[in-house]
PDB file of C-alpha atoms in Angstrom:
ATOM      1  CA  MET J   1     207.217  72.449  99.168  1.00  0.00           C
ATOM      2  CA  GLY J   2     210.686  70.663  99.031  1.00  0.00           C
ATOM      3  CA  GLY J   3     212.200  73.173 101.718  1.00  0.00           C
ATOM      4  CA  LEU J   4     209.298  72.912 103.737  1.00  0.00           C
ATOM      5  CA  ILE J   5     209.433  69.196 103.948  1.00  0.00           C
ATOM      6  CA  LYS J   6     213.733  69.557 104.713  1.00  0.00           C
ATOM      7  CA  SER J   7     213.719  72.043 107.662  1.00  0.00           C
ATOM      8  CA  SER J   8     211.937  71.260 110.915  1.00  0.00           C
ATOM      9  CA  ILE J   9     211.401  74.813 111.637  1.00  0.00           C
ATOM     10  CA  ALA J  10     209.667  75.614 108.246  1.00  0.00           C
ATOM     11  CA  ARG J  11     207.150  72.710 108.497  1.00  0.00           C
ATOM     12  CA  LYS J  12     206.459  74.035 112.168  1.00  0.00           C
ATOM     13  CA  VAL J  13     205.921  77.641 110.676  1.00  0.00           C
ATOM     14  CA  ALA J  14     203.999  76.240 107.837  1.00  0.00           C
ATOM     15  CA  MET J  15     201.714  74.057 110.026  1.00  0.00           C
ATOM     16  CA  ALA J  16     200.824  76.773 112.336  1.00  0.00           C
ATOM     17  CA  LEU J  17     200.147  79.331 109.580  1.00  0.00           C
ATOM     18  CA  SER J  18     197.607  76.663 107.737  1.00  0.00           C
ATOM     19  CA  GLY J  19     196.106  76.119 111.305  1.00  0.00           C
ATOM     20  CA  LEU J  20     195.463  79.686 112.011  1.00  0.00           C
ATOM     21  CA  PHE J  21     193.878  80.174 108.751  1.00  0.00           C
ATOM     22  CA  LEU J  22     191.767  77.385 109.373  1.00  0.00           C
ATOM     23  CA  VAL J  23     190.655  78.621 112.912  1.00  0.00           C
ATOM     24  CA  PHE J  24     189.767  82.011 111.102  1.00  0.00           C
ATOM     25  CA  PHE J  25     187.306  80.107 108.918  1.00  0.00           C
ATOM     26  CA  LEU J  26     186.179  77.644 112.085  1.00  0.00           C
ATOM     27  CA  LEU J  27     185.288  80.890 113.833  1.00  0.00           C
ATOM     28  CA  GLN J  28     182.900  82.269 110.343  1.00  0.00           C
ATOM     29  CA  HIS J  29     181.564  79.069 110.163  1.00  0.00           C
ATOM     30  CA  PHE J  30     180.615  78.833 113.724  1.00  0.00           C
ATOM     31  CA  THR J  31     178.894  82.228 113.556  1.00  0.00           C
ATOM     32  CA  ILE J  32     176.869  81.410 110.528  1.00  0.00           C
ATOM     33  CA  ASN J  33     175.743  78.190 112.043  1.00  0.00           C
ATOM     34  CA  PHE J  34     175.127  79.743 115.306  1.00  0.00           C
ATOM     35  CA  THR J  35     172.444  82.247 113.619  1.00  0.00           C
ATOM     36  CA  SER J  36     170.429  79.072 112.941  1.00  0.00           C
ATOM     37  CA  LEU J  37     169.113  79.167 116.635  1.00  0.00           C
ATOM     38  CA  PHE J  38     167.798  82.234 116.798  1.00  0.00           C
ATOM     39  CA  SER J  39     166.826  83.302 113.130  1.00  0.00           C
ATOM     40  CA  ALA J  40     165.962  80.702 110.162  1.00  0.00           C
ATOM     41  CA  ASP J  41     166.011  83.741 107.708  1.00  0.00           C
ATOM     42  CA  ILE J  42     169.289  85.248 108.523  1.00  0.00           C
ATOM     43  CA  PHE J  43     170.900  81.947 108.489  1.00  0.00           C
ATOM     44  CA  ASN J  44     169.094  81.200 104.886  1.00  0.00           C
ATOM     45  CA  GLU J  45     170.458  84.798 103.740  1.00  0.00           C
ATOM     46  CA  LEU J  46     174.259  83.946 105.202  1.00  0.00           C
ATOM     47  CA  SER J  47     174.396  80.379 103.627  1.00  0.00           C
ATOM     48  CA  HIS J  48     172.793  82.046 100.499  1.00  0.00           C
ATOM     49  CA  PHE J  49     175.370  84.462 100.109  1.00  0.00           C
ATOM     50  CA  MET J  50     178.275  81.767 100.586  1.00  0.00           C
ATOM     51  CA  GLY J  51     176.756  79.321  98.336  1.00  0.00           C
ATOM     52  CA  THR J  52     176.227  81.641  95.642  1.00  0.00           C
ATOM     53  CA  ASN J  53     178.790  84.242  95.864  1.00  0.00           C
ATOM     54  CA  PRO J  54     181.594  83.753  92.823  1.00  0.00           C
ATOM     55  CA  LEU J  55     184.285  85.229  95.081  1.00  0.00           C
ATOM     56  CA  VAL J  56     183.571  82.432  97.982  1.00  0.00           C
ATOM     57  CA  GLN J  57     182.891  79.818  95.397  1.00  0.00           C
ATOM     58  CA  PHE J  58     185.496  79.992  93.033  1.00  0.00           C
ATOM     59  CA  ALA J  59     188.794  81.725  94.885  1.00  0.00           C
ATOM     60  CA  LEU J  60     188.071  80.917  98.757  1.00  0.00           C
ATOM     61  CA  GLN J  61     186.685  77.725  98.499  1.00  0.00           C
ATOM     62  CA  PRO J  62     189.503  76.283  96.781  1.00  0.00           C
ATOM     63  CA  VAL J  63     192.046  77.941  98.972  1.00  0.00           C
ATOM     64  CA  LEU J  64     190.506  76.325 101.900  1.00  0.00           C
ATOM     65  CA  ILE J  65     190.068  73.075 100.556  1.00  0.00           C
ATOM     66  CA  PHE J  66     194.320  73.295 100.036  1.00  0.00           C
ATOM     67  CA  GLY J  67     194.469  74.877 103.397  1.00  0.00           C
ATOM     68  CA  VAL J  68     192.929  71.685 104.893  1.00  0.00           C
ATOM     69  CA  VAL J  69     194.676  69.222 102.934  1.00  0.00           C
ATOM     70  CA  PHE J  70     197.960  70.921 103.409  1.00  0.00           C
ATOM     71  CA  HIS J  71     197.616  71.133 107.049  1.00  0.00           C
ATOM     72  CA  PHE J  72     196.748  67.794 107.475  1.00  0.00           C
ATOM     73  CA  VAL J  73     199.948  66.724 105.073  1.00  0.00           C
ATOM     74  CA  MET J  74     202.298  68.659 107.296  1.00  0.00           C
ATOM     75  CA  GLY J  75     200.427  67.475 110.399  1.00  0.00           C
ATOM     76  CA  PHE J  76     201.504  63.770 109.209  1.00  0.00           C
ATOM     77  CA  VAL J  77     204.840  64.821 108.229  1.00  0.00           C
ATOM     78  CA  LEU J  78     205.622  66.281 111.519  1.00  0.00           C
ATOM     79  CA  GLU J  79     204.872  63.507 113.347  1.00  0.00           C
ATOM     80  CA  ILE J  80     206.636  60.877 111.328  1.00  0.00           C
ATOM     81  CA  LYS J  81     209.789  63.196 111.425  1.00  0.00           C
ATOM     82  CA  ASN J  82     209.222  63.476 115.322  1.00  0.00           C
ATOM     83  CA  ARG J  83     208.627  59.757 115.945  1.00  0.00           C
ATOM     84  CA  ASN J  84     211.841  59.280 114.108  1.00  0.00           C
ATOM     85  CA  ALA J  85     213.731  61.551 116.220  1.00  0.00           C
ATOM     86  CA  ARG J  86     212.583  60.180 119.284  1.00  0.00           C
ATOM     87  CA  ALA J  87     213.493  56.631 117.934  1.00  0.00           C
ATOM     88  CA  VAL J  88     217.156  57.593 117.291  1.00  0.00           C
ATOM     89  CA  LYS J  89     217.813  60.307 119.797  1.00  0.00           C
ATOM     90  CA  TYR J  90     215.948  59.306 122.888  1.00  0.00           C
ATOM     91  CA  ALA J  91     215.896  55.770 123.293  1.00  0.00           C
ATOM     92  CA  SER J  92     215.019  56.301 127.242  1.00  0.00           C
ATOM     93  CA  TYR J  93     212.430  59.303 126.130  1.00  0.00           C
ATOM     94  CA  ASN J  94     209.507  59.653 128.697  1.00  0.00           C
ATOM     95  CA  GLY J  95     206.993  61.706 126.753  1.00  0.00           C
ATOM     96  CA  GLY J  96     204.846  62.158 129.842  1.00  0.00           C
ATOM     97  CA  ALA J  97     207.694  64.290 131.911  1.00  0.00           C
ATOM     98  CA  ASN J  98     208.326  66.651 128.990  1.00  0.00           C
ATOM     99  CA  SER J  99     204.940  67.583 127.225  1.00  0.00           C
ATOM    100  CA  SER J 100     201.204  66.895 127.555  1.00  0.00           C
ATOM    101  CA  TRP J 101     199.242  63.687 126.421  1.00  0.00           C
ATOM    102  CA  MET J 102     197.702  65.853 123.988  1.00  0.00           C
ATOM    103  CA  SER J 103     200.501  67.515 122.506  1.00  0.00           C
ATOM    104  CA  ARG J 104     202.056  63.779 122.002  1.00  0.00           C
ATOM    105  CA  ASN J 105     198.384  62.857 120.434  1.00  0.00           C
ATOM    106  CA  MET J 106     197.807  65.615 118.191  1.00  0.00           C
ATOM    107  CA  VAL J 107     197.765  62.772 115.122  1.00  0.00           C
ATOM    108  CA  TYR J 108     194.666  61.059 116.554  1.00  0.00           C
ATOM    109  CA  SER J 109     192.553  63.711 117.309  1.00  0.00           C
ATOM    110  CA  GLY J 110     193.606  64.837 113.977  1.00  0.00           C
ATOM    111  CA  LEU J 111     192.598  61.877 112.237  1.00  0.00           C
ATOM    112  CA  VAL J 112     188.936  62.077 113.953  1.00  0.00           C
ATOM    113  CA  ILE J 113     188.446  65.271 112.810  1.00  0.00           C
ATOM    114  CA  LEU J 114     189.502  64.482 109.149  1.00  0.00           C
ATOM    115  CA  ALA J 115     186.885  61.901 109.482  1.00  0.00           C
ATOM    116  CA  PHE J 116     184.293  64.392 110.665  1.00  0.00           C
ATOM    117  CA  LEU J 117     185.664  66.397 107.701  1.00  0.00           C
ATOM    118  CA  GLY J 118     184.719  63.973 105.625  1.00  0.00           C
ATOM    119  CA  LEU J 119     181.241  63.275 107.097  1.00  0.00           C
ATOM    120  CA  HIS J 120     180.661  66.757 106.925  1.00  0.00           C
ATOM    121  CA  PHE J 121     181.608  67.050 103.025  1.00  0.00           C
ATOM    122  CA  TYR J 122     179.334  64.460 102.474  1.00  0.00           C
ATOM    123  CA  ASP J 123     175.935  65.463 104.651  1.00  0.00           C
ATOM    124  CA  PHE J 124     176.620  69.475 103.262  1.00  0.00           C
ATOM    125  CA  TRP J 125     179.055  70.145 100.269  1.00  0.00           C
ATOM    126  CA  VAL J 126     178.585  66.812  98.119  1.00  0.00           C
ATOM    127  CA  PRO J 127     174.422  67.555  97.893  1.00  0.00           C
ATOM    128  CA  GLU J 128     175.606  71.311  97.230  1.00  0.00           C
ATOM    129  CA  ILE J 129     177.612  70.646  94.354  1.00  0.00           C
ATOM    130  CA  VAL J 130     175.020  67.811  93.293  1.00  0.00           C
ATOM    131  CA  HIS J 131     172.332  70.515  93.884  1.00  0.00           C
ATOM    132  CA  LYS J 132     173.723  73.118  91.551  1.00  0.00           C
ATOM    133  CA  TYR J 133     176.177  71.249  89.279  1.00  0.00           C
ATOM    134  CA  ILE J 134     174.291  67.892  88.500  1.00  0.00           C
ATOM    135  CA  GLU J 135     171.103  68.463  89.049  1.00  0.00           C
ATOM    136  CA  PHE J 136     170.785  72.164  87.776  1.00  0.00           C
ATOM    137  CA  ALA J 137     168.022  72.466  90.258  1.00  0.00           C
ATOM    138  CA  PRO J 138     166.149  76.114  90.623  1.00  0.00           C
ATOM    139  CA  GLU J 139     168.335  78.244  93.374  1.00  0.00           C
ATOM    140  CA  ASP J 140     166.063  78.195  96.394  1.00  0.00           C
ATOM    141  CA  PRO J 141     167.559  80.921  98.794  1.00  0.00           C
ATOM    142  CA  THR J 142     165.047  79.513 101.936  1.00  0.00           C
ATOM    143  CA  ARG J 143     166.215  75.795 101.469  1.00  0.00           C
ATOM    144  CA  TYR J 144     169.608  75.692 103.704  1.00  0.00           C
ATOM    145  CA  TYR J 145     167.581  76.071 107.093  1.00  0.00           C
ATOM    146  CA  PRO J 146     165.316  72.990 106.371  1.00  0.00           C
ATOM    147  CA  GLU J 147     168.349  71.184 105.088  1.00  0.00           C
ATOM    148  CA  LEU J 148     170.348  72.092 108.489  1.00  0.00           C
ATOM    149  CA  LEU J 149     167.542  70.285 110.533  1.00  0.00           C
ATOM    150  CA  HIS J 150     167.376  67.445 108.248  1.00  0.00           C
ATOM    151  CA  LYS J 151     170.722  66.609 109.020  1.00  0.00           C
ATOM    152  CA  PHE J 152     170.544  66.858 112.854  1.00  0.00           C
ATOM    153  CA  GLU J 153     167.309  64.347 113.064  1.00  0.00           C
ATOM    154  CA  SER J 154     169.293  61.495 113.803  1.00  0.00           C
ATOM    155  CA  PRO J 155     170.604  60.942 117.139  1.00  0.00           C
ATOM    156  CA  VAL J 156     173.209  58.974 115.726  1.00  0.00           C
ATOM    157  CA  ARG J 157     174.733  61.383 113.118  1.00  0.00           C
ATOM    158  CA  THR J 158     173.961  64.045 116.146  1.00  0.00           C
ATOM    159  CA  GLY J 159     176.156  62.116 118.558  1.00  0.00           C
ATOM    160  CA  LEU J 160     179.097  61.929 115.715  1.00  0.00           C
ATOM    161  CA  TYR J 161     179.308  65.578 115.224  1.00  0.00           C
ATOM    162  CA  ILE J 162     179.103  66.336 119.225  1.00  0.00           C
ATOM    163  CA  LEU J 163     181.910  63.816 119.661  1.00  0.00           C
ATOM    164  CA  SER J 164     184.140  65.347 116.837  1.00  0.00           C
ATOM    165  CA  PHE J 165     183.859  68.333 118.303  1.00  0.00           C
ATOM    166  CA  VAL J 166     185.215  67.087 121.568  1.00  0.00           C
ATOM    167  CA  PHE J 167     187.949  66.191 119.798  1.00  0.00           C
ATOM    168  CA  LEU J 168     188.703  69.294 118.068  1.00  0.00           C
ATOM    169  CA  ALA J 169     188.498  70.980 121.181  1.00  0.00           C
ATOM    170  CA  LEU J 170     191.522  68.900 122.466  1.00  0.00           C
ATOM    171  CA  HIS J 171     193.073  69.311 119.217  1.00  0.00           C
ATOM    172  CA  LEU J 172     192.819  73.536 119.369  1.00  0.00           C
ATOM    173  CA  TRP J 173     193.840  73.360 123.028  1.00  0.00           C
ATOM    174  CA  HIS J 174     197.276  72.462 122.222  1.00  0.00           C
ATOM    175  CA  GLY J 175     197.206  73.506 118.624  1.00  0.00           C
ATOM    176  CA  PHE J 176     195.963  76.771 118.535  1.00  0.00           C
ATOM    177  CA  ALA J 177     198.267  78.249 121.626  1.00  0.00           C
ATOM    178  CA  SER J 178     201.567  76.706 120.209  1.00  0.00           C
ATOM    179  CA  SER J 179     200.893  77.945 116.950  1.00  0.00           C
ATOM    180  CA  PHE J 180     201.635  81.345 117.999  1.00  0.00           C
ATOM    181  CA  GLN J 181     205.105  80.369 119.362  1.00  0.00           C
ATOM    182  CA  SER J 182     205.746  78.677 116.231  1.00  0.00           C
ATOM    183  CA  VAL J 183     205.285  81.716 114.151  1.00  0.00           C
ATOM    184  CA  GLY J 184     207.531  83.770 116.432  1.00  0.00           C
ATOM    185  CA  PHE J 185     204.670  85.484 118.701  1.00  0.00           C
ATOM    186  CA  ASN J 186     206.669  85.585 121.881  1.00  0.00           C
ATOM    187  CA  ASN J 187     206.112  89.038 123.253  1.00  0.00           C
ATOM    188  CA  LYS J 188     204.617  90.957 126.358  1.00  0.00           C
ATOM    189  CA  TYR J 189     201.161  89.785 124.959  1.00  0.00           C
ATOM    190  CA  SER J 190     201.669  85.972 124.352  1.00  0.00           C
ATOM    191  CA  VAL J 191     200.348  85.086 127.929  1.00  0.00           C
ATOM    192  CA  ALA J 192     197.157  87.081 126.511  1.00  0.00           C
ATOM    193  CA  ALA J 193     197.420  85.394 123.415  1.00  0.00           C
ATOM    194  CA  THR J 194     197.536  81.774 124.952  1.00  0.00           C
ATOM    195  CA  LYS J 195     194.724  82.566 127.265  1.00  0.00           C
ATOM    196  CA  PHE J 196     192.409  83.590 124.072  1.00  0.00           C
ATOM    197  CA  ALA J 197     193.007  80.320 122.540  1.00  0.00           C
ATOM    198  CA  LYS J 198     192.411  78.045 125.132  1.00  0.00           C
ATOM    199  CA  VAL J 199     188.855  80.236 125.483  1.00  0.00           C
ATOM    200  CA  PHE J 200     188.629  79.657 121.636  1.00  0.00           C
ATOM    201  CA  ALA J 201     189.583  76.001 122.283  1.00  0.00           C
ATOM    202  CA  ILE J 202     186.506  75.414 124.533  1.00  0.00           C
ATOM    203  CA  GLY J 203     183.958  78.021 123.550  1.00  0.00           C
ATOM    204  CA  VAL J 204     183.829  77.525 119.703  1.00  0.00           C
ATOM    205  CA  PRO J 205     183.614  73.526 119.779  1.00  0.00           C
ATOM    206  CA  LEU J 206     181.230  73.773 122.534  1.00  0.00           C
ATOM    207  CA  GLY J 207     178.862  76.458 121.040  1.00  0.00           C
ATOM    208  CA  PHE J 208     179.054  73.933 117.333  1.00  0.00           C
ATOM    209  CA  VAL J 209     178.345  71.155 120.367  1.00  0.00           C
ATOM    210  CA  ILE J 210     175.134  73.688 121.323  1.00  0.00           C
ATOM    211  CA  VAL J 211     173.746  74.338 117.840  1.00  0.00           C
ATOM    212  CA  ALA J 212     173.866  70.028 117.368  1.00  0.00           C
ATOM    213  CA  ILE J 213     172.045  69.478 120.342  1.00  0.00           C
ATOM    214  CA  VAL J 214     169.325  72.220 120.206  1.00  0.00           C
ATOM    215  CA  LEU J 215     168.231  71.595 116.749  1.00  0.00           C
ATOM    216  CA  HIS J 216     168.093  67.867 117.402  1.00  0.00           C
ATOM    217  CA  LEU J 217     165.710  68.401 120.584  1.00  0.00           C
ATOM    218  CA  THR J 218     163.972  71.149 119.090  1.00  0.00           C
ATOM    219  CA  HIS J 219     163.041  70.026 115.766  1.00  0.00           C
TER     220      HIS J 219
END
């Protein structure tokens, strides 16, 4: 960890790798959520598997939590280092002439996403932990879909979810594409990878928004 903090290149690579890991999880999470639009049974089956499989619960879930914390910590470290470098080396630095607005404000979209993760944990992860490990309630493999519908009854909560995914799209628009460059993916496939990242940055958050709106309006 000390090396990551001291080396600018290492910090960027670590940030990119953790981001790519979280993108994979995001796609998996979206796939499960999207099934709720056409089959409550499939959504229940997938959610029950994710919620009861020992490998997912006791191996992958801790790795995911570590990945989230690591990504945001490294993001703040990079932001502080970059701001200090600009203050010292570029007194007349014109950020708008050298980089996009989103690239200069990743920390703010990240903070919004972090706040959303707090809400998401409060809505889903905490009740799950209480249900299984505090109340020791009997397992019900059909409970996941009704619980999901309940979370999107409130227009305020639904609106907060939608807003957070707008910021997620902005964050991914710059972050996902730049992560390929950070890990040295710079070959004949770079243009295709960047285009894929842009499509992903819009498509997946939009899919989450559609799920939230449909569940809110129809149930």
